[in-house]
Structure formats: C-alpha cells, structure tokens
CSV table of C-alpha atoms in Angstrom, one decimal:
chain,number,residue,atom,x,y,z
A,1,MET,CA,92.7,99.5,95.5
A,2,SER,CA,93.9,98.2,92.2
A,3,GLY,CA,96.0,100.5,90.0
A,4,THR,CA,94.3,99.2,86.8
A,5,PRO,CA,90.8,100.2,85.7
A,6,ALA,CA,88.5,97.2,85.3
A,7,GLY,CA,88.6,95.6,81.8
A,8,VAL,CA,91.7,97.4,80.7
A,9,SER,CA,94.6,95.4,79.2
A,10,ALA,CA,98.0,96.3,77.7
A,11,PRO,CA,98.5,99.6,79.6
A,12,VAL,CA,100.4,102.4,77.9
A,13,LEU,CA,102.3,103.0,81.2
A,14,SER,CA,102.9,100.4,83.9
A,15,ILE,CA,104.6,101.1,87.2
A,16,ARG,CA,105.2,98.2,89.6
A,17,GLY,CA,106.5,98.3,93.2
A,18,ALA,CA,107.9,101.8,92.8
A,19,SER,CA,109.5,103.6,95.7
A,20,LEU,CA,111.4,106.9,96.0
A,21,GLN,CA,113.9,108.0,98.7
A,22,ARG,CA,115.6,111.3,99.1
A,23,ASP,CA,118.4,112.0,101.6
A,24,ASP,CA,117.7,108.8,103.5
A,25,ARG,CA,114.0,109.7,103.7
A,26,GLU,CA,111.4,107.6,102.0
A,27,LEU,CA,108.9,109.8,100.1
A,28,TRP,CA,106.6,106.9,99.1
A,29,ALA,CA,106.8,103.2,98.4
A,30,GLY,CA,104.8,100.4,96.9
A,31,LEU,CA,103.3,102.4,94.0
A,32,ASP,CA,101.5,100.2,91.4
A,33,LEU,CA,99.9,102.2,88.5
A,34,ASP,CA,98.6,101.2,85.1
A,35,VAL,CA,97.6,104.0,82.7
A,36,ALA,CA,95.4,103.0,79.8
A,37,ALA,CA,95.4,104.5,76.4
A,38,GLY,CA,93.3,107.7,76.4
A,39,GLU,CA,93.3,108.0,80.2
A,40,PHE,CA,93.9,111.3,81.9
A,41,ILE,CA,95.6,111.0,85.3
A,42,ALA,CA,96.3,114.0,87.5
A,43,VAL,CA,99.2,113.8,89.9
A,44,LEU,CA,98.7,116.1,93.0
A,45,GLY,CA,100.7,116.7,96.1
A,46,PRO,CA,102.8,119.3,97.9
A,47,SER,CA,106.3,120.3,96.6
A,48,GLY,CA,108.9,117.9,97.6
A,49,SER,CA,106.7,114.8,97.4
A,50,GLY,CA,108.4,113.4,94.4
A,51,LYS,CA,105.9,114.2,91.6
A,52,THR,CA,108.5,115.5,89.1
A,53,THR,CA,110.9,112.7,90.0
A,54,LEU,CA,108.2,110.2,89.1
A,55,LEU,CA,108.0,111.9,85.6
A,56,ARG,CA,111.8,111.8,85.3
A,57,SER,CA,111.8,108.1,86.1
A,58,ILE,CA,109.3,107.5,83.4
A,59,LEU,CA,111.5,109.5,81.0
A,60,GLY,CA,114.5,107.3,81.9
A,61,LEU,CA,116.3,110.3,83.3
A,62,GLN,CA,116.4,109.3,87.0
A,63,PRO,CA,116.1,105.8,88.6
A,64,LEU,CA,113.6,105.0,91.2
A,65,SER,CA,114.8,103.6,94.5
A,66,ALA,CA,112.9,100.4,93.7
A,67,GLY,CA,110.4,99.1,91.2
A,68,SER,CA,110.0,99.1,87.5
A,69,VAL,CA,108.5,101.3,84.8
A,70,THR,CA,107.5,100.3,81.3
A,71,VAL,CA,106.1,102.5,78.5
A,72,ASP,CA,104.2,100.8,75.7
A,73,GLY,CA,105.7,97.5,76.8
A,74,THR,CA,109.3,98.7,76.9
A,75,ALA,CA,111.4,99.4,79.9
A,76,ALA,CA,111.8,103.1,80.7
A,77,ARG,CA,114.7,104.6,78.8
A,78,ARG,CA,116.1,108.0,77.9
A,79,GLY,CA,115.0,109.4,74.6
A,80,ASN,CA,111.9,107.3,74.2
A,81,SER,CA,110.0,108.8,71.2
A,82,ARG,CA,106.8,107.2,72.4
A,83,ILE,CA,106.7,109.8,75.2
A,84,GLY,CA,106.0,113.5,74.9
A,85,TYR,CA,107.0,115.9,77.6
A,86,VAL,CA,105.5,119.3,78.3
A,87,PRO,CA,107.4,121.4,81.0
A,88,GLN,CA,106.3,124.2,83.2
A,89,GLN,CA,105.9,127.5,81.3
A,90,ARG,CA,109.0,129.7,81.7
A,91,PRO,CA,109.1,132.8,79.5
A,92,LEU,CA,111.8,132.9,76.8
A,93,PRO,CA,114.0,136.0,76.7
A,94,PRO,CA,112.6,138.8,74.5
A,95,ASP,CA,115.7,138.7,72.3
A,96,THR,CA,115.3,135.0,71.5
A,97,SER,CA,115.8,134.8,67.7
A,98,LEU,CA,113.8,131.6,67.1
A,99,ARG,CA,110.5,131.9,65.4
A,100,ALA,CA,107.4,130.0,66.7
A,101,ARG,CA,107.8,127.4,63.9
A,102,ASP,CA,111.5,127.0,64.7
A,103,LEU,CA,110.7,126.0,68.3
A,104,VAL,CA,108.1,123.4,67.2
A,105,ALA,CA,110.6,122.2,64.5
A,106,LEU,CA,113.1,121.2,67.2
A,107,GLY,CA,110.7,118.4,68.2
A,108,VAL,CA,110.3,117.4,64.6
A,109,HIS,CA,114.0,117.3,63.8
A,110,GLY,CA,114.8,115.4,66.9
A,111,ILE,CA,118.4,114.8,67.9
A,112,ARG,CA,120.8,115.0,65.0
A,113,PHE,CA,124.5,115.3,64.6
A,114,GLY,CA,125.5,118.8,63.5
A,115,LEU,CA,123.0,121.3,62.1
A,116,PRO,CA,119.5,119.9,61.4
A,117,ILE,CA,118.9,119.2,57.8
A,118,PRO,CA,115.3,119.5,56.8
A,119,ARG,CA,113.7,116.3,55.6
A,120,ARG,CA,110.9,115.9,53.1
A,121,GLY,CA,107.7,116.6,54.9
A,122,ASP,CA,109.2,118.4,57.9
A,123,ARG,CA,107.6,121.7,57.1
A,124,ALA,CA,104.2,120.1,56.5
A,125,ARG,CA,104.5,118.3,59.8
A,126,VAL,CA,105.5,121.6,61.6
A,127,ASP,CA,102.5,123.3,60.0
A,128,GLU,CA,100.2,120.5,61.1
A,129,LEU,CA,101.5,120.7,64.7
A,130,LEU,CA,101.1,124.5,64.8
A,131,LYS,CA,97.5,124.2,63.6
A,132,GLY,CA,96.8,121.5,66.1
A,133,VAL,CA,97.9,123.8,69.0
A,134,GLU,CA,96.1,126.8,67.5
A,135,ALA,CA,99.4,128.6,66.9
A,136,ALA,CA,99.4,128.8,63.0
A,137,HIS,CA,98.6,132.5,63.0
A,138,TYR,CA,101.8,133.4,64.8
A,139,ALA,CA,104.0,130.8,63.3
A,140,ASP,CA,106.6,133.3,61.9
A,141,ARG,CA,106.8,135.6,64.9
A,142,PRO,CA,109.8,135.6,67.2
A,143,VAL,CA,109.1,133.4,70.3
A,144,GLY,CA,110.5,136.0,72.7
A,145,LEU,CA,107.7,138.4,71.7
A,146,LEU,CA,104.9,135.9,72.4
A,147,SER,CA,102.9,135.7,75.5
A,148,GLY,CA,103.4,132.9,78.1
A,149,GLY,CA,100.3,131.2,76.8
A,150,GLU,CA,101.4,131.4,73.2
A,151,GLN,CA,104.8,130.0,74.1
A,152,GLN,CA,103.2,127.1,76.0
A,153,ARG,CA,101.1,126.1,73.1
A,154,LEU,CA,104.4,125.8,71.1
A,155,ARG,CA,105.8,123.5,73.8
A,156,VAL,CA,102.8,121.3,73.6
A,157,GLY,CA,103.2,121.2,69.8
A,158,GLN,CA,106.9,120.3,70.2
A,159,ALA,CA,106.0,117.5,72.6
A,160,LEU,CA,103.5,116.0,70.1
A,161,ALA,CA,106.1,115.9,67.2
A,162,ASP,CA,106.7,112.2,67.4
A,163,ASP,CA,103.0,111.3,67.8
A,164,PRO,CA,103.5,110.0,71.4
A,165,VAL,CA,101.3,107.4,73.1
A,166,LEU,CA,102.0,109.0,76.5
A,167,LEU,CA,102.1,112.7,77.3
A,168,LEU,CA,103.8,113.7,80.5
A,169,CYS,CA,102.9,117.2,81.7
A,170,ASP,CA,104.9,118.8,84.6
A,171,GLU,CA,103.0,121.9,85.9
A,172,PRO,CA,102.2,123.0,82.3
A,173,LEU,CA,99.6,125.6,83.5
A,174,SER,CA,101.8,127.4,86.0
A,175,ASN,CA,102.4,131.1,85.4
A,176,LEU,CA,99.5,131.2,83.0
A,177,ASP,CA,96.3,133.3,83.4
A,178,LEU,CA,93.0,131.6,83.6
A,179,ALA,CA,92.1,132.0,80.0
A,180,ASN,CA,95.4,130.5,78.8
A,181,GLN,CA,95.1,127.7,81.4
A,182,ARG,CA,91.8,126.7,79.9
A,183,ALA,CA,93.1,126.9,76.3
A,184,VAL,CA,96.3,124.8,77.0
A,185,ALA,CA,94.3,122.3,79.0
A,186,GLU,CA,91.8,122.0,76.2
A,187,ILE,CA,94.6,121.4,73.6
A,188,ILE,CA,96.1,118.6,75.7
A,189,ASP,CA,92.7,117.0,76.3
A,190,ARG,CA,91.7,117.2,72.7
A,191,ARG,CA,94.9,115.4,71.8
A,192,ARG,CA,93.9,112.7,74.3
A,193,ARG,CA,90.4,112.3,73.0
A,194,GLN,CA,91.3,112.4,69.3
A,195,HIS,CA,94.4,110.2,69.4
A,196,ASP,CA,93.8,108.0,72.5
A,197,THR,CA,97.0,109.5,74.1
A,198,ALA,CA,97.4,108.7,77.7
A,199,VAL,CA,98.1,111.8,79.9
A,200,LEU,CA,100.0,112.0,83.2
A,201,PHE,CA,99.5,115.6,84.4
A,202,VAL,CA,101.3,117.0,87.4
A,203,THR,CA,99.6,120.1,88.9
A,204,HIS,CA,99.1,122.0,92.1
A,205,ASP,CA,95.7,123.2,91.0
A,206,ILE,CA,93.2,120.6,89.9
A,207,ASN,CA,90.5,123.1,89.0
A,208,PRO,CA,91.5,123.9,85.3
A,209,ILE,CA,91.4,120.1,84.5
A,210,LEU,CA,88.9,118.8,87.0
A,211,ASP,CA,86.2,117.9,84.4
A,212,ARG,CA,88.8,116.1,82.2
A,213,VAL,CA,90.4,113.9,84.8
A,214,ASP,CA,89.7,110.1,85.0
A,215,ARG,CA,91.8,109.4,88.1
A,216,ILE,CA,94.0,111.2,90.6
A,217,LEU,CA,97.2,110.1,92.1
A,218,TYR,CA,97.6,112.1,95.3
A,219,ILE,CA,101.0,112.0,97.0
A,220,ALA,CA,101.6,113.5,100.5
A,221,GLY,CA,102.9,112.7,103.9
A,222,GLY,CA,104.9,109.7,102.7
A,223,ARG,CA,101.7,108.1,101.4
A,224,PHE,CA,99.7,108.1,98.2
A,225,LEU,CA,96.1,107.6,97.2
A,226,LEU,CA,94.7,106.6,93.8
A,227,GLY,CA,91.1,106.9,92.7
A,228,THR,CA,88.6,109.0,90.9
A,229,PRO,CA,88.3,112.7,91.8
A,230,ASP,CA,85.1,112.1,93.8
A,231,GLU,CA,86.9,109.3,95.7
A,232,VAL,CA,90.1,111.2,96.5
A,233,LEU,CA,89.1,114.9,96.8
A,234,ARG,CA,87.1,114.5,100.0
A,235,THR,CA,87.6,116.0,103.5
A,236,GLU,CA,87.9,112.7,105.3
A,237,VAL,CA,90.3,111.2,102.7
A,238,LEU,CA,92.8,114.1,102.6
A,239,THR,CA,92.6,114.4,106.4
A,240,ALA,CA,93.7,110.8,106.7
A,241,LEU,CA,96.4,111.3,104.1
A,242,TYR,CA,97.9,114.3,105.8
A,243,GLY,CA,97.3,113.1,109.3
A,244,THR,CA,95.8,116.6,110.2
A,245,PRO,CA,92.4,118.2,109.5
A,246,VAL,CA,92.0,119.2,105.8
A,247,TYR,CA,88.7,120.5,104.4
A,248,VAL,CA,87.5,120.2,100.8
A,249,PHE,CA,84.8,122.7,99.7
A,250,ARG,CA,83.1,123.1,96.3
A,251,THR,CA,82.2,126.6,95.5
A,252,GLY,CA,81.4,128.4,92.2
A,253,GLY,CA,82.3,125.2,90.3
A,254,ARG,CA,85.7,125.1,91.9
A,255,LEU,CA,87.4,123.1,94.6
A,256,VAL,CA,89.0,124.8,97.5
A,257,VAL,CA,91.2,122.8,99.9
A,258,VAL,CA,91.8,124.4,103.3
A,259,GLY,CA,94.2,123.3,106.1
A,260,VAL,CA,97.0,121.7,104.1
A,261,PRO,CA,100.0,121.9,106.4
A,262,ASP,CA,102.1,125.1,105.8
A,263,ALA,CA,100.1,125.8,102.7
A,264,GLU,CA,97.9,128.6,101.3
A,265,THR,CA,94.2,128.0,101.8
A,266,ARG,CA,93.6,126.9,98.2
A,267,HIS,CA,94.4,123.8,96.2
A,268,GLU,CA,97.5,125.1,94.4
A,269,HIS,CA,99.5,124.5,97.5
A,270,GLU,CA,103.3,124.8,97.9
A,271,THR,CA,104.7,122.9,100.8
A,272,SER,CA,107.2,120.2,101.7
A,273,ALA,CA,105.8,116.8,102.3
A,274,THR,CA,105.4,115.8,105.9
A,275,GLN,CA,107.1,112.6,106.8
A,276,GLY,CA,105.3,109.3,107.3
A,277,PRO,CA,105.7,105.8,106.1
A,278,GLY,CA,103.4,103.6,104.1
A,279,THR,CA,100.6,104.0,101.6
A,280,GLY,CA,97.1,105.3,102.3
A,281,THR,CA,93.8,103.3,102.0
A,282,LEU,CA,91.1,104.7,99.8
A,283,PRO,CA,87.5,104.9,100.9
A,284,THR,CA,85.0,104.7,98.0
A,285,GLY,CA,82.0,106.6,97.0
A,286,GLY,CA,80.7,110.1,97.7
A,287,ALA,CA,81.7,113.5,96.6
A,288,ALA,CA,83.2,116.3,98.7
C-alpha cells in the first residue's frame, strides 16, 4: 500500500526505505511514509517497537539504520525550527520557580548564548501562545503548582513557538485524566486544522484521538501496517500483524483491543515487540 495519500504532493514529512535495528535485532524495515500538510497520523505499537526512535530520527537526534528522512524538503537535522515537539507529561517539581509564561518563553527565545535577552514582540508572542493553548488565565502562576494537564498545555505552547509545519507528539496524553486528555488533544487538533500543521502522534491509547486521525502507522512484531483507522484497527489485521489472536471490539464509543501478547486487555498496551522480520500487508475496507 502506498505511503502517500492520493493526489498529495510536496509532503511535509517524507521517509524512504527506513529501517531500525537494536542490539542486532531488526525492529522494522522498508518504511516509506509521506505525511501531507494538515494530516494527523497516529503511531501505535507496543513499547520497544521503535516509535520514539522514529521521532528522534525525524528530529535529527538519532540516525536510522537505513533510509532517509526529509522535513519540508530538507534532510532531517538537529534543531530544525520547522518541527515542534511535545513530550510525555512529567510533573515538574512543586518548587520550580518558573512561571507558566516563562516555560512557554523558552520556546520563543530559542537557543541563545548567555541569558536570554527579550526581543521586541517576544512578550506579545508568548501571550498569543498562552491564549492559543488556553493557559492565559494562569500565565503568572508557578509551573510547579499547576496540574499535569495545565503543564502539558504549556509544553504544547512551547512546541508551537516557531510556528512549525510538523508537530511530533510522543505520548503527550500519558498520565493525564480523561478530561485533560480531551483538552490537550483538542488543542493539538485545532492547531492542525487552523494552520495546516502535520501531526505525528505516538500513543498507546487511540481512543482520545480516534475521531481526529487520518491514518495509523501500527508497528509490532517486526512489521508495520499503514492505513486508515478502519483499515488497521480490525481483528484480522492485528491478528496477522502480531501472529497470534488479537480481538478488536467497539463498545461505548471506544475501541478495546484484547489479546495483545503480554499486555493488558485494553489498547493502551505496554509490552516488548515480538520478533519477526518483514512488513505486513494491509487488507482494505471494513470496520472492526
């Protein structure tokens, strides 16, 4: 199946012939992926399957074992301002002295020698970003006293400081309650819709973003599948991918995946990838 949606040219992200090895074990190989402007791609798979390493390669922080990565027509490199990065939510210590606006300002100031010297328009830009992530009302509060969801909104604001064309999200909803998962997902998706920003979103749980996703890249068992949610999230497709019975159910508007090896009986699974060479084939049509 082609990695490029029909009729799309000049992708924001283009990956060709990518492979990844770890400790003499091939995690996956032969990945071709084009991500168009404004497209939302979810990256799923068990822990250890190379999802975060893929993001690090796009950021120019870690080379792939083979293949090429280009962002906005330029080879992947460290410090590319055309890419925004939202990490997993990890609480900041309560005694952190930074205010909310200071955390967002780190993205606006960028990397400078010595202490950051405010530039004309910096404060206005910080205020704009705070408003965009619905954090203006706590802009002057110490970040250590904010909730996990409030802190994560600031990380999204920081990632958007350079007006990126590609937003990489590495488990950004982990450790958040359901209400904050929905709020942060909506902020990211609104950015995509309003600015045509491409989004590559690594997650263990597809449910909070399921209605926003255009395509899914599912990596497991040394293989990968690429397609729409209805194409990928099917019992027979995931069973073939894992090489063992896996069942996909829809209940109460949510997806539940049962039978993932060594995993909990829900979609936000945590397990090491089983070994197996090659890439999967993707049947088309039909919902789970």
